[in-house]
PDB file of C-alpha atoms and ligand atoms in Angstrom:
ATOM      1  CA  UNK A   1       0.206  -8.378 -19.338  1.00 75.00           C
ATOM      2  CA  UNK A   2      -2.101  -5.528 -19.050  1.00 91.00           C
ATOM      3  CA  UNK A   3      -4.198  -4.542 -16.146  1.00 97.00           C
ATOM      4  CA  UNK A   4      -7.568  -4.639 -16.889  1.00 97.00           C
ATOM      5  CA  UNK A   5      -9.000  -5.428 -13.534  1.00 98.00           C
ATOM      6  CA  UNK A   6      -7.632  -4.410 -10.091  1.00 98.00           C
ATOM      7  CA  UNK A   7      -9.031  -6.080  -6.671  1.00 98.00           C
ATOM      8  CA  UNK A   8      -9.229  -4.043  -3.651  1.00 99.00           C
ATOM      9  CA  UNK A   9      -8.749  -6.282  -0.636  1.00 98.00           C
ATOM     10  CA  UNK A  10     -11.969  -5.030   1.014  1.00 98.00           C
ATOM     11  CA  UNK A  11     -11.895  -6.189   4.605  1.00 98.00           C
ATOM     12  CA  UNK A  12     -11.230  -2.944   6.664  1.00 98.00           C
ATOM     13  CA  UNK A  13      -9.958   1.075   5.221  1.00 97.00           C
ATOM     14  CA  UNK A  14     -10.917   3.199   2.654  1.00 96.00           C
ATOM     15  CA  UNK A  15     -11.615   1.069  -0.131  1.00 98.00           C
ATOM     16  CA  UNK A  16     -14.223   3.132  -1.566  1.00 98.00           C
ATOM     17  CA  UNK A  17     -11.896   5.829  -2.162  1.00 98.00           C
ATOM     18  CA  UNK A  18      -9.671   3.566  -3.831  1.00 98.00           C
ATOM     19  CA  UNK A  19     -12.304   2.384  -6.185  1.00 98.00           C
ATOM     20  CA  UNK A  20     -13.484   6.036  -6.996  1.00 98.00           C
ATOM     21  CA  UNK A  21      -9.137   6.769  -8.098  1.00 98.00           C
ATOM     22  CA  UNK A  22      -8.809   3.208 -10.246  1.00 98.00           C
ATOM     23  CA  UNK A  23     -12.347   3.347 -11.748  1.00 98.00           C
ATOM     24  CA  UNK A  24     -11.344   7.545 -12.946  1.00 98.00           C
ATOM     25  CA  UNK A  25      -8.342   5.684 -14.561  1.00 98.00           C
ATOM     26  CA  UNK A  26     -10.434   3.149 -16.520  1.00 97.00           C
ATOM     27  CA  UNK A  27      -9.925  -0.035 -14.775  1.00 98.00           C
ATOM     28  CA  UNK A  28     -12.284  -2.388 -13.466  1.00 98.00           C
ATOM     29  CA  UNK A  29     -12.392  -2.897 -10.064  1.00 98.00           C
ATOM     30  CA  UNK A  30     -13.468  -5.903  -7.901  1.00 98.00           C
ATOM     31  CA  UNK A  31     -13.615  -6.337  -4.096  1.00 98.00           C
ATOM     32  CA  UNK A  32     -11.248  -9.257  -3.048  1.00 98.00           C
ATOM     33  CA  UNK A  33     -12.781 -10.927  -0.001  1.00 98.00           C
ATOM     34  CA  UNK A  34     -12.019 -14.835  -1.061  1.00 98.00           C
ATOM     35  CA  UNK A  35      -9.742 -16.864  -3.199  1.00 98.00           C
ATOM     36  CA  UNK A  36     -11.460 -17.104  -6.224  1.00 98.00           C
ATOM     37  CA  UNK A  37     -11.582 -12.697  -6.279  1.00 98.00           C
ATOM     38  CA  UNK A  38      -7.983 -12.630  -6.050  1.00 98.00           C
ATOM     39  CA  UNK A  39      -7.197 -15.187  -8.931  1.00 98.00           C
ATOM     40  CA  UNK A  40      -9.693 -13.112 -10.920  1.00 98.00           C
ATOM     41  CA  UNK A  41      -7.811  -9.525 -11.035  1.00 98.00           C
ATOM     42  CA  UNK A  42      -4.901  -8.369 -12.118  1.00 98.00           C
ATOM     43  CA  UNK A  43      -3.368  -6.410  -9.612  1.00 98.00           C
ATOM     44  CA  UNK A  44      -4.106  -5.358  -6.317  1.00 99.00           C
ATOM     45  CA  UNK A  45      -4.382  -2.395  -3.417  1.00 99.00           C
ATOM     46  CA  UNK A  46      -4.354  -3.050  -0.095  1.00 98.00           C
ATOM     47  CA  UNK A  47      -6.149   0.308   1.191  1.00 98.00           C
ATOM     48  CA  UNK A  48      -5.371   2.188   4.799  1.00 97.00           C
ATOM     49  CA  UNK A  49      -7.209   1.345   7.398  1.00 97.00           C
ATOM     50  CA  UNK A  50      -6.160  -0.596  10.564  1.00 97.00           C
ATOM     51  CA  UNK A  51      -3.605  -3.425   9.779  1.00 98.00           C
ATOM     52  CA  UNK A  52      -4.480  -5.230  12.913  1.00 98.00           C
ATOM     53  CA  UNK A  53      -8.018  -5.248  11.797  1.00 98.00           C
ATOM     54  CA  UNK A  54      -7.448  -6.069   8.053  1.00 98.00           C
ATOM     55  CA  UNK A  55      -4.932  -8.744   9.299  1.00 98.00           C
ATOM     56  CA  UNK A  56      -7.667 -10.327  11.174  1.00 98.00           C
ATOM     57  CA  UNK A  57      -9.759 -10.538   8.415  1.00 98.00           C
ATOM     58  CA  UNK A  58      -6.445 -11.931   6.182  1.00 98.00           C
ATOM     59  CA  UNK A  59      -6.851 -14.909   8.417  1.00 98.00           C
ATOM     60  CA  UNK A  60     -10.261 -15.414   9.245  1.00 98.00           C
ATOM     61  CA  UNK A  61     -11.395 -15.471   5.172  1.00 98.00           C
ATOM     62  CA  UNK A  62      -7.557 -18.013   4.993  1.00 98.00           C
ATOM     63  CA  UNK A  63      -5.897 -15.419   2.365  1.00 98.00           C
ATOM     64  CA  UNK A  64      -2.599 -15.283   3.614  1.00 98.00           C
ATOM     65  CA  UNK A  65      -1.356 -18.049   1.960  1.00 98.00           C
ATOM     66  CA  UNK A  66      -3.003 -17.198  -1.270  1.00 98.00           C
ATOM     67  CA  UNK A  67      -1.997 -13.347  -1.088  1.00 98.00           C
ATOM     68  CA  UNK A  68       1.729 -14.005  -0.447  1.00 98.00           C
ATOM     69  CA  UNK A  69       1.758 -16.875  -3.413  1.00 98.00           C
ATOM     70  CA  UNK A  70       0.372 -13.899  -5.874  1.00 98.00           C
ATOM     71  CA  UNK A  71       2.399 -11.831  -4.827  1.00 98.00           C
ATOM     72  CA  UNK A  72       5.847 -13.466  -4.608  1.00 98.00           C
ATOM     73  CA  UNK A  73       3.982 -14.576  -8.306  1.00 98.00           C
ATOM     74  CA  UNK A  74       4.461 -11.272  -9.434  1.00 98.00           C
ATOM     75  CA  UNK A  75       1.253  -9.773  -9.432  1.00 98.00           C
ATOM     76  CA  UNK A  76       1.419  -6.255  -8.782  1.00 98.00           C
ATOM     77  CA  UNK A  77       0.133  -4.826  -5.463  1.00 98.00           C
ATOM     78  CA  UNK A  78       0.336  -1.231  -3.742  1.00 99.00           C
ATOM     79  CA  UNK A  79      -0.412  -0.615   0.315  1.00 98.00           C
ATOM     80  CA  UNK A  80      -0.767   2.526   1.224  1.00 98.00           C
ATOM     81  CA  UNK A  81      -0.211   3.330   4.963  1.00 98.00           C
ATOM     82  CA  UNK A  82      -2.547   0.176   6.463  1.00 98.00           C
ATOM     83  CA  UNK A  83      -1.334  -1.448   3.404  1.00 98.00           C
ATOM     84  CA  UNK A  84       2.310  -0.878   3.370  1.00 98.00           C
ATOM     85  CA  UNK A  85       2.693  -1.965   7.007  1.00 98.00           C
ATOM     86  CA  UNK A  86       1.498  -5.570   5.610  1.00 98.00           C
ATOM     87  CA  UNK A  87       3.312  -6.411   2.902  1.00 98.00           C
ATOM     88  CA  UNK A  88       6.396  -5.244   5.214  1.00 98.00           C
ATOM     89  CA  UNK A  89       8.736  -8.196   6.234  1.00 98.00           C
ATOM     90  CA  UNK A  90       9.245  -6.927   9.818  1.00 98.00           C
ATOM     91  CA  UNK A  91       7.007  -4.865  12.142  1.00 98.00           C
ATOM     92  CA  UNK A  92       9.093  -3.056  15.380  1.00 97.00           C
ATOM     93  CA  UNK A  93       6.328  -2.673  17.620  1.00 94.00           C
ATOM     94  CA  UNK A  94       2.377  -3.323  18.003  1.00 91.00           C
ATOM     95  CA  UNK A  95       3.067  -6.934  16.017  1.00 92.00           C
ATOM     96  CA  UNK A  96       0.970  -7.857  13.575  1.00 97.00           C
ATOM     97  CA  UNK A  97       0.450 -10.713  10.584  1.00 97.00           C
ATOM     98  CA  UNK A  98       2.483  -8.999   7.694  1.00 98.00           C
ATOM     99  CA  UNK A  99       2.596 -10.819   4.328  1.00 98.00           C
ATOM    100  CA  UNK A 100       6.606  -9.840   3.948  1.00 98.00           C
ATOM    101  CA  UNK A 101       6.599  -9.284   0.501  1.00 98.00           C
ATOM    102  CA  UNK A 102       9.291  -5.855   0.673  1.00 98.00           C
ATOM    103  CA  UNK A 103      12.456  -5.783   2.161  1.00 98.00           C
ATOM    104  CA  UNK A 104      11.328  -3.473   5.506  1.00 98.00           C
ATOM    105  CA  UNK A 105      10.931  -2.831   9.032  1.00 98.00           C
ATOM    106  CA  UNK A 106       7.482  -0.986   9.436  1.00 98.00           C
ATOM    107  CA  UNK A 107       6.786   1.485  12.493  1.00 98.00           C
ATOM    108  CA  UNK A 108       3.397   1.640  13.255  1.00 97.00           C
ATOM    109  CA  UNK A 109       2.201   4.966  14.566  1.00 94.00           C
ATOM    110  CA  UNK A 110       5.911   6.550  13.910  1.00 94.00           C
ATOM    111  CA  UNK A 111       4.505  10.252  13.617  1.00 91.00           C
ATOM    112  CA  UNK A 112       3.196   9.772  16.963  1.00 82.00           C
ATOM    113  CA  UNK A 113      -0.318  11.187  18.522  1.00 71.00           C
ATOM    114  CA  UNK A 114       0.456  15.020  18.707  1.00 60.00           C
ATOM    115  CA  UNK A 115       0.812  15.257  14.857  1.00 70.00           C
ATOM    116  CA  UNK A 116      -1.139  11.989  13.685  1.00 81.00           C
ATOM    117  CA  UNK A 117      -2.681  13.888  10.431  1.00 91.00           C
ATOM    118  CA  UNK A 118      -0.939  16.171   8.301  1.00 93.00           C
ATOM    119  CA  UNK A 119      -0.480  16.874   4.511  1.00 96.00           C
ATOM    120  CA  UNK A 120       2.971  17.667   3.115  1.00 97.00           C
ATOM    121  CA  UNK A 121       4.981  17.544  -0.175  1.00 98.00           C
ATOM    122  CA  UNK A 122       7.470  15.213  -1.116  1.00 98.00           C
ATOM    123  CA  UNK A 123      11.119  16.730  -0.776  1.00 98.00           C
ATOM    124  CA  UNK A 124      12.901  18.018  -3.793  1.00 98.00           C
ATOM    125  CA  UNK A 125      14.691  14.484  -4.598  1.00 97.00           C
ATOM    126  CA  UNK A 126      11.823  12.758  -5.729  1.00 98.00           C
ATOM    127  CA  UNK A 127      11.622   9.698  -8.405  1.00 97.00           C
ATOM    128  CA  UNK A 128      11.256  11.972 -11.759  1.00 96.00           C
ATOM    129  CA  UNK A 129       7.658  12.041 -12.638  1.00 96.00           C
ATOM    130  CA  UNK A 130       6.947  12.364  -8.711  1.00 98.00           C
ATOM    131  CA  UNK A 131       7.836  16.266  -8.531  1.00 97.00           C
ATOM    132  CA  UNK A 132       5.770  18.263  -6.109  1.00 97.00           C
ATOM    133  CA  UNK A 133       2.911  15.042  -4.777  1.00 98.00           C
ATOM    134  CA  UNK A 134       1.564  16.116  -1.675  1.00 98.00           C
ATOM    135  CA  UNK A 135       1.475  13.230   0.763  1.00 98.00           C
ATOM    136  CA  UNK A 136      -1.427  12.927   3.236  1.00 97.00           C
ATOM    137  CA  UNK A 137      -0.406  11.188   6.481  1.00 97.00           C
ATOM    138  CA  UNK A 138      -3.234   9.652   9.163  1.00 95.00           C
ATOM    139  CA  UNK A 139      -1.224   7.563  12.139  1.00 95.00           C
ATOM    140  CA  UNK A 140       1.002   6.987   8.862  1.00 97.00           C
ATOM    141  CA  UNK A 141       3.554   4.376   9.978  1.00 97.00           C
ATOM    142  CA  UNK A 142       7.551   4.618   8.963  1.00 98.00           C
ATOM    143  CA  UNK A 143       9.529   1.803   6.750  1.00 98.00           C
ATOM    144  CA  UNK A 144      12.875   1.413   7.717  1.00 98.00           C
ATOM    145  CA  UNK A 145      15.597  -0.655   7.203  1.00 98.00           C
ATOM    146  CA  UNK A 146      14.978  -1.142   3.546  1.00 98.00           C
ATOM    147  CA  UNK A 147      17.028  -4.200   1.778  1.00 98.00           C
ATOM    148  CA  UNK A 148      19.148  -3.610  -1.241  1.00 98.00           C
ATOM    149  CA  UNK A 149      16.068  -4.679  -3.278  1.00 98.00           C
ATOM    150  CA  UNK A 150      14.211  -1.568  -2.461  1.00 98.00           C
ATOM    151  CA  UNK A 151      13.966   1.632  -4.444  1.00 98.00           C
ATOM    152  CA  UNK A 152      13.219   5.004  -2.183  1.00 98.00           C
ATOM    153  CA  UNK A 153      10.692   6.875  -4.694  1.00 98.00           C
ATOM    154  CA  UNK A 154      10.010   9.472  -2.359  1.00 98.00           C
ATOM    155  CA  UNK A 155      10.498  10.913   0.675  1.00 98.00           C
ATOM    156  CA  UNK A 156       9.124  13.452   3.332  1.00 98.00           C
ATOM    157  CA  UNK A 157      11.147  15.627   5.453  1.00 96.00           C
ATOM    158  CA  UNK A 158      14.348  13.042   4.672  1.00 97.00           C
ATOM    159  CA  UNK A 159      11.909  10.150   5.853  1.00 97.00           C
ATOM    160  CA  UNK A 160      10.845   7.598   2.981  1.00 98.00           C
ATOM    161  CA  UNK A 161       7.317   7.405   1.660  1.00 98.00           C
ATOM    162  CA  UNK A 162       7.429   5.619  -1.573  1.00 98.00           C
ATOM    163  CA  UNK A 163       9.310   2.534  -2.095  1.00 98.00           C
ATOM    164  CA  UNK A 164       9.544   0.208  -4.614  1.00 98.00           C
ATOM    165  CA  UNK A 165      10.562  -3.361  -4.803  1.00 98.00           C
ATOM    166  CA  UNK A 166      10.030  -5.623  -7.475  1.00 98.00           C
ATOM    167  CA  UNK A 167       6.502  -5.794  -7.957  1.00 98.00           C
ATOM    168  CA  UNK A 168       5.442  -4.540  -4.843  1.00 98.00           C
ATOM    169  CA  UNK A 169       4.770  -0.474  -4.262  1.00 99.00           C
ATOM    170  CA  UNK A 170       4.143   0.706  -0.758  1.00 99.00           C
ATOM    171  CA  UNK A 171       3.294   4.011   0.308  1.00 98.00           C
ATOM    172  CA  UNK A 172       3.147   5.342   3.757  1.00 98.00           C
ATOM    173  CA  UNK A 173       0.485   8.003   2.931  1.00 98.00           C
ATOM    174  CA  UNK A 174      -3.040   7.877   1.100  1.00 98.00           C
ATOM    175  CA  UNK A 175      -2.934   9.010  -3.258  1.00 98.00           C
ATOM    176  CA  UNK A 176      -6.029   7.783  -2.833  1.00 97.00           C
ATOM    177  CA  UNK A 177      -7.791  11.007  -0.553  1.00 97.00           C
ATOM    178  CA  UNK A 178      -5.928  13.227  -3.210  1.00 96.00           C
ATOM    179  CA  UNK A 179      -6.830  14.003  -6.861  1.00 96.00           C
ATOM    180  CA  UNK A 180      -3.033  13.033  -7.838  1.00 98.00           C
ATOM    181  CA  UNK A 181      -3.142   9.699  -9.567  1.00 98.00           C
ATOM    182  CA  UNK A 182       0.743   9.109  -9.742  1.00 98.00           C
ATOM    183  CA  UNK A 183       0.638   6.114  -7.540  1.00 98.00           C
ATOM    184  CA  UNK A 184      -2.200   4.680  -9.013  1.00 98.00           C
ATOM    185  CA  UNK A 185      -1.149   5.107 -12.279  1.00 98.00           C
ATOM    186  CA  UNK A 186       2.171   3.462 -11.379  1.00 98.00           C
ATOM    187  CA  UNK A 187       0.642   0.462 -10.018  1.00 98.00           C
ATOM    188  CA  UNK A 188      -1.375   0.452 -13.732  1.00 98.00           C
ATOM    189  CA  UNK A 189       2.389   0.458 -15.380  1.00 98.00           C
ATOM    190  CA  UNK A 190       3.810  -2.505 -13.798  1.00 97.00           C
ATOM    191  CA  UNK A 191       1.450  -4.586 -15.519  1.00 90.00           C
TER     192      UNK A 191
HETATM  193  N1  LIG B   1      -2.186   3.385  12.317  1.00 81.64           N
HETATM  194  C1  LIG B   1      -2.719   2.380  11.423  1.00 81.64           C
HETATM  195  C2  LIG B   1      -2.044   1.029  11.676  1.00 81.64           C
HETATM  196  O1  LIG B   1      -1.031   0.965  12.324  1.00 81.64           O
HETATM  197  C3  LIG B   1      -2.551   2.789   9.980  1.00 81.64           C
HETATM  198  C4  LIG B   1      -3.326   4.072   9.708  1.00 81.64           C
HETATM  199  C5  LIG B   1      -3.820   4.217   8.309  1.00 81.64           C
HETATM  200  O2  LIG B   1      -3.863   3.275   7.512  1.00 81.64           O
HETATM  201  N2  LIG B   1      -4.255   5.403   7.999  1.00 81.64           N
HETATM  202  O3  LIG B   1      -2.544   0.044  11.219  1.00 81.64           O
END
């Protein structure tokens, strides 16, 4: 299958910024807000944001049951910090309606308040192709506990940022505030 059209779950986050990285790669891209949008793309990001907000929204528009059958479907999906903390199995503390589609416990807020927002580039042990990314953290949550399905891509000061599992890419940071379209473009490959 190729990806020709990627959704953008566009309840809550930067979704705009999203579109302006997938459109520069020559995709379509449509908002998902119902059914029907999700069964009519490709593959899907779920953006940063707040996941307690976009989780809301998950249940008010009744998408979690249609999100977690595409996904466990195969249809490849990133989450970036917001993101990632949803399609996490597990969430330690501040609870919140994840989709559990990767093997992890997310931390919400894990960088704490005193250093909420900072840039930094991935340590030297990165996936090959992922050399050198700089990684742009904002209340960036940790995922821990990964299960034996889960690749490490990349991490940050020893601390994973990039994992892999299956179909499913999560990313603690946002490739999308960054001219670097690795993680885009690696979403783009699974298809
Ligand atoms: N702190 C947010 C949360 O826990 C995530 C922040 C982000 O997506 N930039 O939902």
């Amino acid at each position: 299958m190729t990806i020709e059209r990627v959704g953008i779950l566009a309840i809550q986050g930067d979704v705009a910024a999203h579109r302006r990285m997938l459109e520069g790669l020559g995709v379509q891209v449509l908002d998902v807000l119902c059914e029907q949008d999700l069964n009519a793309v490709d593959a899907l990001v779920i953006p940063g944001g707040e996941s307690t907000t976009i989780a809301k929204g998950i249940a008010r528009l009744k998408l979690h049951e249609a999100l977690r059958r595409r996904i466990s479907d195969g249809m490849p999906v990133l989450g970036t910090c917001a993101g990632a903390i949803l399609l996490a199995s597990r969430v330690e503390n501040h609870p919140v309606a994840v989709l559990g589609a990767m093997d992890v416990t997310a931390v919400r807020n894990a960088y704490g308040t005193q250093v909420d927002s900072f840039a930094a580039p991935v340590d030297d042990d990165a996936a090959p192709g992922l050399e050198d990314m700089r990684c742009v953290f904002i209340r960036a949550p940790q995922l821990t506990e990964p299960g034996p399905g889960v690749e490490v891509l990349a991490r940050v000061d020893g601390r994973a940022v990039l994992m892999r599992e299956r179909n499913v890419i999560a990313a603690t940071f946002h490739p999308e505030l960054t001219s670097d379209p690795r993680v885009h473009e690696m979403l783009l490959a699974m298809g």
